[in-house]
mmCIF file with all atom_site columns, C-alpha atoms in Angstrom:
data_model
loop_
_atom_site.group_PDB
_atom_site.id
_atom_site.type_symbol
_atom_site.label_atom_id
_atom_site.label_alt_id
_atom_site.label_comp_id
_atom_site.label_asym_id
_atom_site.label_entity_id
_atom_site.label_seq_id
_atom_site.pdbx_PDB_ins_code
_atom_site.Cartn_x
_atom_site.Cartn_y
_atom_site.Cartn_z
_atom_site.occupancy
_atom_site.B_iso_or_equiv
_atom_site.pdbx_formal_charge
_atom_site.auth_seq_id
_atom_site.auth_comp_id
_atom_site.auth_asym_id
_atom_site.auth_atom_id
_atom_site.pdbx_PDB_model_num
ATOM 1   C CA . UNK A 1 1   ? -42.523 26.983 18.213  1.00 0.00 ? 18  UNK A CA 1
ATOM 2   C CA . UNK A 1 2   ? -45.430 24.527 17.990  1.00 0.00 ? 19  UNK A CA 1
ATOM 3   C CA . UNK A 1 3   ? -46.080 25.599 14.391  1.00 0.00 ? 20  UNK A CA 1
ATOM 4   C CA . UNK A 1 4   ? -42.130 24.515 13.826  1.00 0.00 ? 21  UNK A CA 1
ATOM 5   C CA . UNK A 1 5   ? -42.734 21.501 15.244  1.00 0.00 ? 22  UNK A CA 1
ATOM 6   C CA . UNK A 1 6   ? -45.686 20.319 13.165  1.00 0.00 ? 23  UNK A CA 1
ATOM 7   C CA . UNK A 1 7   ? -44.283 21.523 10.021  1.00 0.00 ? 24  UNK A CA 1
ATOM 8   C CA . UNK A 1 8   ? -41.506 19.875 10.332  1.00 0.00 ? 25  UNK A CA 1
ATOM 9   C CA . UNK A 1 9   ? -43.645 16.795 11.519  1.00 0.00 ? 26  UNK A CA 1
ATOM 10  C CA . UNK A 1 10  ? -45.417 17.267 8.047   1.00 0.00 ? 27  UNK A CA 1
ATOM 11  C CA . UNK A 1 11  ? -42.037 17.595 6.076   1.00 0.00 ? 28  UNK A CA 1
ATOM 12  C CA . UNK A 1 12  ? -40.356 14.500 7.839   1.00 0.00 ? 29  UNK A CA 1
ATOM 13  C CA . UNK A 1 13  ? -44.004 12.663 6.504   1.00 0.00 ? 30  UNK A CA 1
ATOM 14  C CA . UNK A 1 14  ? -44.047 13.680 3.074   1.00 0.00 ? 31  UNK A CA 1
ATOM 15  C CA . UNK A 1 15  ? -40.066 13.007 2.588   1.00 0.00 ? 32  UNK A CA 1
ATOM 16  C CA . UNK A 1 16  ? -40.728 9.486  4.168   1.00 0.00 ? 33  UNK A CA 1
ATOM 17  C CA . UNK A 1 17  ? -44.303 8.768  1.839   1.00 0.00 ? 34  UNK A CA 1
ATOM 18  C CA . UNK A 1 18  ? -41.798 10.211 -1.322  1.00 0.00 ? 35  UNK A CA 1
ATOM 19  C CA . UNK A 1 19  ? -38.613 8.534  -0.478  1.00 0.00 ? 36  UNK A CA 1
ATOM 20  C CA . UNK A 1 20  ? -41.033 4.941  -0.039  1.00 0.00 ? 37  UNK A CA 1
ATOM 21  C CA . UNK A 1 21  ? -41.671 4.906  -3.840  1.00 0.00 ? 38  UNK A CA 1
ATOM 22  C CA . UNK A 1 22  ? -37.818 3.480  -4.623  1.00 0.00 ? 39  UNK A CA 1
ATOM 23  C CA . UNK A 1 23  ? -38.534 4.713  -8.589  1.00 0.00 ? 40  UNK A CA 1
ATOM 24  C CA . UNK A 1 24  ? -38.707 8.320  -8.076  1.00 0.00 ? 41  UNK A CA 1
ATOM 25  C CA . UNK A 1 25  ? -35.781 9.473  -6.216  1.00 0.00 ? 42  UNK A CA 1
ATOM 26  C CA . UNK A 1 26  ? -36.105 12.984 -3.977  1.00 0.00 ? 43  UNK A CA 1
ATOM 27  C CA . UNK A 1 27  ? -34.562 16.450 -3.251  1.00 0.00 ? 44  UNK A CA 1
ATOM 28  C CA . UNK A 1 28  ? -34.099 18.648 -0.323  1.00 0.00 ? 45  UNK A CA 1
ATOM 29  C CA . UNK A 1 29  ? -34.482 22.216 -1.951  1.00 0.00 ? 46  UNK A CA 1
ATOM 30  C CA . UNK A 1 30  ? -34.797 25.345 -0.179  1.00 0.00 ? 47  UNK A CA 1
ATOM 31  C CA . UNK A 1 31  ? -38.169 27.264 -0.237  1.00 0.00 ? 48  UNK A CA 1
ATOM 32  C CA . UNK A 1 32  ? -36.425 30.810 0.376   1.00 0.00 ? 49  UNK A CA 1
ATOM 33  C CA . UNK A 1 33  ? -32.941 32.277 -0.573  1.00 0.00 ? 50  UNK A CA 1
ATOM 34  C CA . UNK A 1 34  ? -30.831 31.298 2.182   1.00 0.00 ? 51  UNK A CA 1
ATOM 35  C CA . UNK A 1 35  ? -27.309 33.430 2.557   1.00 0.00 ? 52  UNK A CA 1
ATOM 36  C CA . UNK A 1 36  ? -23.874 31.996 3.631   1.00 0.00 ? 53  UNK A CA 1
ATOM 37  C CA . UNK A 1 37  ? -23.742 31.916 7.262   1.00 0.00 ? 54  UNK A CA 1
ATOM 38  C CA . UNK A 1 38  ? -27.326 31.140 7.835   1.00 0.00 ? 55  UNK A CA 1
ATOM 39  C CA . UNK A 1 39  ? -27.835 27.822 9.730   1.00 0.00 ? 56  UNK A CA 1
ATOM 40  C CA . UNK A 1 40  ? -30.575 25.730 7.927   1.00 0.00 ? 57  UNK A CA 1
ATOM 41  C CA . UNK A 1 41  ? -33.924 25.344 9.347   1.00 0.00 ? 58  UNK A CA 1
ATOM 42  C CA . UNK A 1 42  ? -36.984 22.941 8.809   1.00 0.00 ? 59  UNK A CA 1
ATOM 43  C CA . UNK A 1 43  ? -38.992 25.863 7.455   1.00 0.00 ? 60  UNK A CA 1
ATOM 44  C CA . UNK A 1 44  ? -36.524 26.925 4.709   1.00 0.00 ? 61  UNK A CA 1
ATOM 45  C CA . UNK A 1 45  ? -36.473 23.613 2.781   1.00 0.00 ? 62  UNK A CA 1
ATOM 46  C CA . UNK A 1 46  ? -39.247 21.011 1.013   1.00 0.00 ? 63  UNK A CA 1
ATOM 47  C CA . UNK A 1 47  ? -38.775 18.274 -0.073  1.00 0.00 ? 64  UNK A CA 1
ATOM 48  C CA . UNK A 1 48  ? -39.549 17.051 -3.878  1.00 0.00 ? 65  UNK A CA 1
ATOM 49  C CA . UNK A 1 49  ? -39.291 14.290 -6.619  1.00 0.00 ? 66  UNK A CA 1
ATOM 50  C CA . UNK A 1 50  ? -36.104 14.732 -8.782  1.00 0.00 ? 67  UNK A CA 1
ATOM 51  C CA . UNK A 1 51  ? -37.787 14.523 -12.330 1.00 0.00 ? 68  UNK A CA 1
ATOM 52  C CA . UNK A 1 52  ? -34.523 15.415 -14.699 1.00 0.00 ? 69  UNK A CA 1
ATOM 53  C CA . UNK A 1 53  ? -32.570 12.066 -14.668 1.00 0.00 ? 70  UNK A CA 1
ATOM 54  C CA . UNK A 1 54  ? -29.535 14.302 -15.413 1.00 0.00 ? 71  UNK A CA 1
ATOM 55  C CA . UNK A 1 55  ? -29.098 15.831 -12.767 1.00 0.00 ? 72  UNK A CA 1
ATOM 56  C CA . UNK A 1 56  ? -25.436 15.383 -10.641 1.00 0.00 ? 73  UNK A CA 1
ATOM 57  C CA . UNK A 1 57  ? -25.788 12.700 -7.709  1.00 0.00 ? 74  UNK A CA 1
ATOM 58  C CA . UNK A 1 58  ? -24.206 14.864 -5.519  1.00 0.00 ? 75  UNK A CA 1
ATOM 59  C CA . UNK A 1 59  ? -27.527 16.706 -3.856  1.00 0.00 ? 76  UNK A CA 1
ATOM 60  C CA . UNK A 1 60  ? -28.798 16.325 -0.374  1.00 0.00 ? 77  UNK A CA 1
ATOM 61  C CA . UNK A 1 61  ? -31.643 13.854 -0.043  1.00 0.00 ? 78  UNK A CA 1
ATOM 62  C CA . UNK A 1 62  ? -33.365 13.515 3.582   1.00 0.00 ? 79  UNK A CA 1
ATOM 63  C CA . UNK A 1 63  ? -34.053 16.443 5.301   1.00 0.00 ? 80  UNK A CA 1
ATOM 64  C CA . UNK A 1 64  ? -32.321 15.162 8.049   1.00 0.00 ? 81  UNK A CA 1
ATOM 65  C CA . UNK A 1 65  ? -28.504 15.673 6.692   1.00 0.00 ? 82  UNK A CA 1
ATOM 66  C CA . UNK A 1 66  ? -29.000 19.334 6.283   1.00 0.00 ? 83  UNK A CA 1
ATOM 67  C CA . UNK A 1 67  ? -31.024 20.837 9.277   1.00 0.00 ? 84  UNK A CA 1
ATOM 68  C CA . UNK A 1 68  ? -29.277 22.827 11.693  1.00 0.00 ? 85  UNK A CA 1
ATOM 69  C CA . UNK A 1 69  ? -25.915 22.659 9.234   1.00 0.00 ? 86  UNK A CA 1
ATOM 70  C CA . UNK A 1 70  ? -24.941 25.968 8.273   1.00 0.00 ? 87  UNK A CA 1
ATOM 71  C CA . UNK A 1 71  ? -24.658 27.669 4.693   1.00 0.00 ? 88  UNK A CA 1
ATOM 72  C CA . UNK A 1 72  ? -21.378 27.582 2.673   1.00 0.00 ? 89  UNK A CA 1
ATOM 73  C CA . UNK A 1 73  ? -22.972 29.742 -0.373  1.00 0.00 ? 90  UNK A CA 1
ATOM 74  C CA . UNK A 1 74  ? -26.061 30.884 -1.200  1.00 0.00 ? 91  UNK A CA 1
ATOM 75  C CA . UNK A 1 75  ? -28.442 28.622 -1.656  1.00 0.00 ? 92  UNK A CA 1
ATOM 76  C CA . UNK A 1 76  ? -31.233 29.285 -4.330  1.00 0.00 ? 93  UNK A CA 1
ATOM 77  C CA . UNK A 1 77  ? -34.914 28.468 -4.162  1.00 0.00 ? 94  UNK A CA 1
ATOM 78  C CA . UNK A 1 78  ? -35.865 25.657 -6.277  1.00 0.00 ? 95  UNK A CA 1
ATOM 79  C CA . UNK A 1 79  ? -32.361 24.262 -6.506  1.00 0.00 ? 96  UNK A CA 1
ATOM 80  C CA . UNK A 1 80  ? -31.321 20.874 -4.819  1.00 0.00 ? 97  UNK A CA 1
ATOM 81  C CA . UNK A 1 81  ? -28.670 21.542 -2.089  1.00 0.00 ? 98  UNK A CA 1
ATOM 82  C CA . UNK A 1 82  ? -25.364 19.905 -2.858  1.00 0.00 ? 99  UNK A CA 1
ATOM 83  C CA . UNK A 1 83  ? -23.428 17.946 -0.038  1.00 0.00 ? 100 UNK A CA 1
ATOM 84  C CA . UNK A 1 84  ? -20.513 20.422 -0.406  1.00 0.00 ? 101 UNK A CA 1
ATOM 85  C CA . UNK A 1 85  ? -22.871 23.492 0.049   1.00 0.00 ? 102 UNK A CA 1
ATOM 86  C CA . UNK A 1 86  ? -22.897 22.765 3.692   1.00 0.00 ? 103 UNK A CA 1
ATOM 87  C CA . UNK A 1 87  ? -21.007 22.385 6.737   1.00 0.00 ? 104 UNK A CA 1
ATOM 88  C CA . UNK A 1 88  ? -21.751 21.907 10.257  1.00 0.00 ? 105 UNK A CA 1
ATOM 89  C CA . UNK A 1 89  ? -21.919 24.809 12.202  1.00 0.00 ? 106 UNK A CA 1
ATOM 90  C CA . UNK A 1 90  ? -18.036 26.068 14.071  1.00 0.00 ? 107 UNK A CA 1
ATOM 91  C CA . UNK A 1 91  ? -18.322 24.412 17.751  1.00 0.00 ? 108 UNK A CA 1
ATOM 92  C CA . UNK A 1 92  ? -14.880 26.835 18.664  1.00 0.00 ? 109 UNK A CA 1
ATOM 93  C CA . UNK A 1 93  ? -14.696 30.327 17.736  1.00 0.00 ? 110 UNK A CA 1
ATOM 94  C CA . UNK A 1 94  ? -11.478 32.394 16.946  1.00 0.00 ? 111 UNK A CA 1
ATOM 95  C CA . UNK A 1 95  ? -10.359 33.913 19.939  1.00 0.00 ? 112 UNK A CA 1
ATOM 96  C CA . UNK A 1 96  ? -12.054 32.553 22.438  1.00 0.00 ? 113 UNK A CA 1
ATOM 97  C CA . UNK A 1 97  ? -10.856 30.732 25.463  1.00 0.00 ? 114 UNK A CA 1
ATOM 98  C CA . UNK A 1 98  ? -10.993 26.818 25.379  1.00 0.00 ? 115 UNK A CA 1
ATOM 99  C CA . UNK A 1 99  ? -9.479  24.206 27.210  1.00 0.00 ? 116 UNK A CA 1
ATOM 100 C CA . UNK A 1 100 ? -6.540  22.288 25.692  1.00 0.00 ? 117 UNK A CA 1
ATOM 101 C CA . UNK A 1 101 ? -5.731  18.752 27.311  1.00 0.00 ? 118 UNK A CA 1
ATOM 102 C CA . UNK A 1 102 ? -2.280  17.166 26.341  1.00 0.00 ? 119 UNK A CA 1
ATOM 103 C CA . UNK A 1 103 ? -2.301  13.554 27.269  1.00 0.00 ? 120 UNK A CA 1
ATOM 104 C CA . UNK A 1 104 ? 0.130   11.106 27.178  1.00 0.00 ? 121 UNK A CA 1
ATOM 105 C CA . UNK A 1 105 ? 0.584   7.957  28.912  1.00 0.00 ? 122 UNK A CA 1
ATOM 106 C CA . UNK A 1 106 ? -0.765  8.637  32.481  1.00 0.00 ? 123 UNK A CA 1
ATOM 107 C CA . UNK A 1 107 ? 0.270   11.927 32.334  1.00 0.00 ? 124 UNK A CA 1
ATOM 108 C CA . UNK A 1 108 ? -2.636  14.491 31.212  1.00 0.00 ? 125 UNK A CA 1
ATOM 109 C CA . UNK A 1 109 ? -1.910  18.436 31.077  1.00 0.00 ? 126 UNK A CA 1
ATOM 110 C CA . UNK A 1 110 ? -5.127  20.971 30.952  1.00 0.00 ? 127 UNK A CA 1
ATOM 111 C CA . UNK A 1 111 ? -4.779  24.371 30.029  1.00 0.00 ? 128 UNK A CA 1
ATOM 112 C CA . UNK A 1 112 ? -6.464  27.813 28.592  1.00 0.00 ? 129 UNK A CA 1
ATOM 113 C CA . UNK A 1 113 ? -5.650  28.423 25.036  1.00 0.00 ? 130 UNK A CA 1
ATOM 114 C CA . UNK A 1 114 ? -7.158  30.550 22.325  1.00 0.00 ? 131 UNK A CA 1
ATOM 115 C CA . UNK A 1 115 ? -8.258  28.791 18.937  1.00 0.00 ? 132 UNK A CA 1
ATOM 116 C CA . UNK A 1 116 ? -6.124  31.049 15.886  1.00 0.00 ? 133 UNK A CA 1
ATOM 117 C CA . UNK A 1 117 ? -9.300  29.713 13.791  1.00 0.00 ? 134 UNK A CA 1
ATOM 118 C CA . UNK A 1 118 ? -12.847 28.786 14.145  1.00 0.00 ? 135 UNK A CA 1
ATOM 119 C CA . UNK A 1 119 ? -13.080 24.817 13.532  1.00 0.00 ? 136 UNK A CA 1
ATOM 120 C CA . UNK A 1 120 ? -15.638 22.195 13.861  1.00 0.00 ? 137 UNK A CA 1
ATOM 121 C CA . UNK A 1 121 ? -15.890 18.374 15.426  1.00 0.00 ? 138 UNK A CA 1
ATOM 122 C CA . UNK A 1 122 ? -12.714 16.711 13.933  1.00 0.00 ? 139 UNK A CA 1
ATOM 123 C CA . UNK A 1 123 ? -10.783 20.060 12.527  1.00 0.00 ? 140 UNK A CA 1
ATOM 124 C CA . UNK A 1 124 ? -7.102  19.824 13.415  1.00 0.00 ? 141 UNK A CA 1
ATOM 125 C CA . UNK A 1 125 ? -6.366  23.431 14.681  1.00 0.00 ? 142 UNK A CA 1
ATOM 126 C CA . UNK A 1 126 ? -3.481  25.327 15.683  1.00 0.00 ? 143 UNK A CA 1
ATOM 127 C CA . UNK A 1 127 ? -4.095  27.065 18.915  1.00 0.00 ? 144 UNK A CA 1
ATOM 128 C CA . UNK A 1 128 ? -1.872  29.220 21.360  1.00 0.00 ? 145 UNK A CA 1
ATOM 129 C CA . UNK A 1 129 ? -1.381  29.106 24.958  1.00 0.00 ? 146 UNK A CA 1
ATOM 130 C CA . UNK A 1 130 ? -2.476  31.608 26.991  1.00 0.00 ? 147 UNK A CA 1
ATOM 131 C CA . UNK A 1 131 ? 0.109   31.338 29.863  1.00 0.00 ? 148 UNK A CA 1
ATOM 132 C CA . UNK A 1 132 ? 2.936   31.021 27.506  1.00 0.00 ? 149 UNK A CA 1
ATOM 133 C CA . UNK A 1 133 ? 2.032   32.047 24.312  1.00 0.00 ? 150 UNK A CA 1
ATOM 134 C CA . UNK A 1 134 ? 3.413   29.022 22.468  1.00 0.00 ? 151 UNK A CA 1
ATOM 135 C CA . UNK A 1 135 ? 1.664   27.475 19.559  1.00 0.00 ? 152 UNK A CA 1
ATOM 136 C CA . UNK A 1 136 ? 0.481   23.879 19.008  1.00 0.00 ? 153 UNK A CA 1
ATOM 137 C CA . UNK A 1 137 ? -1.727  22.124 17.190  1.00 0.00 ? 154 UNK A CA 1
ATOM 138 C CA . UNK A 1 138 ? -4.539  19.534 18.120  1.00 0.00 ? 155 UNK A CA 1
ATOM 139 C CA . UNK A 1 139 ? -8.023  17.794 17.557  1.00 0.00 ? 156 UNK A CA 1
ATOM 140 C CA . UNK A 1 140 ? -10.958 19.532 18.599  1.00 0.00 ? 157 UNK A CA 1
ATOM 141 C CA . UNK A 1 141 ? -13.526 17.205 20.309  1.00 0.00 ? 158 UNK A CA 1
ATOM 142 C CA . UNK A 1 142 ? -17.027 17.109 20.766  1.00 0.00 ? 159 UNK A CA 1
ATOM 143 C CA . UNK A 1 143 ? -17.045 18.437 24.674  1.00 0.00 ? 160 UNK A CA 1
ATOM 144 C CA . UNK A 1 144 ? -14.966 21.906 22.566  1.00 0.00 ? 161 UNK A CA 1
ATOM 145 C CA . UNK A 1 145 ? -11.609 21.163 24.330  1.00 0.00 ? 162 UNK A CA 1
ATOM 146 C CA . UNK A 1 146 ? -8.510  20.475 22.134  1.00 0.00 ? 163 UNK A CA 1
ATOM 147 C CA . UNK A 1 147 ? -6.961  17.454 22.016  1.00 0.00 ? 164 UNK A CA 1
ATOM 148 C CA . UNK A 1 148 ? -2.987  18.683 21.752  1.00 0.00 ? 165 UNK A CA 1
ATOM 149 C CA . UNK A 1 149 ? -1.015  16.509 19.222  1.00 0.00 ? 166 UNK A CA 1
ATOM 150 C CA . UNK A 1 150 ? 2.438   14.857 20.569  1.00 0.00 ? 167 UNK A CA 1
ATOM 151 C CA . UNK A 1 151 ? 5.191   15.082 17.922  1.00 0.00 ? 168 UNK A CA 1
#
C-alpha cells in the first residue's frame, strides 16, 4: 500500500513538472494492457509529452480524470486514453435491492425496488417494485437510492 502511495505521489509530480511547461502538452497512457471491466489504477498509467501534433484532442490529460474510472475497451500500452474509453464505475447493480424515494410536494414515499440495469451517478433507470411489481423510472443519486420520476 505504501509503495501505491508514493508512486502515485511520484506520478502526480512528474504530470504537474510536465503539464507546467504550457508548450508541450501531456498524455495519460497506460503502462500495461488493461481489459474492459478493469477499474484504473495509479500503477497502470504514466504520464508523457504528446510529441505528434496530430494527434485527436480527445485523450485524457491529468491523471486525475481517469483513476478509479473503469474500462470501456481495452486499453493498449503506449496509447493515450480517450475520454470516451472510460466511465465511472456502476454505483447500482442489476438486481439488487435499493431504495426508491418518490417525492412530491410534502409528501415523500420510500420503498425496496430492484434496478432492471446497472447505472451510475445521474443514469435515469427503470426499476421495479418489489412489493408490487410495477415499473417506474427515476434518477439514481449519489447516496444509491432512486429518485422516482412524477409523470
Amino acid at each position: 500500500m505504501y509503495k501505491r502511495a508514493a508512486f502515485f505521489v511520484f506520478v502526480l509530480l512528474l504530470s504537474s513538472s510536465l503539464q507546467a511547461r504550457a508548450d508541450t502538452p501531456v498524455a495519460v497512457v497506460p503502462t500495461q494492457i488493461i481489459y474492459p471491466g478493469d477499474t484504473v489504477e495509479p500503477h497502470m498509467l504514466e504520464v508523457v509529452a504528446v510529441t505528434n501534433r496530430n494527434i485527436r484532442r480527445d485523450y485524457i490529460s491529468s491523471l486525475e480524470k481517469v483513476v478509479g474510472m473503469v474500462a470501456k475497451r481495452t486499453l493498449l500500452p503506449g496509447r493515450v486514453v480517450p475520454v470516451a474509453a472510460v466511465r465511472e464505475d456502476y454505483i447500482i447493480k442489476r438486481g439488487s435491492v435499493v431504495t426508491m424515494v418518490f417525492a412530491h410536494g410534502g409528501l415523500t414515499i420510500s420503498t425496496q425496488g430492484t434496478p432492471l440495469k446497472q447505472a451510475s451517478v445521474g443514469d435515469f433507470v427503470r426499476i421495479r417494485n418489489v412489493a408490487t411489481g410495477v415499473v417506474v423510472s427515476g434518477t439514481v443519486m449519489a447516496d444509491g437510492t432512486v429518485r422516482v420520476a412524477a409523470k
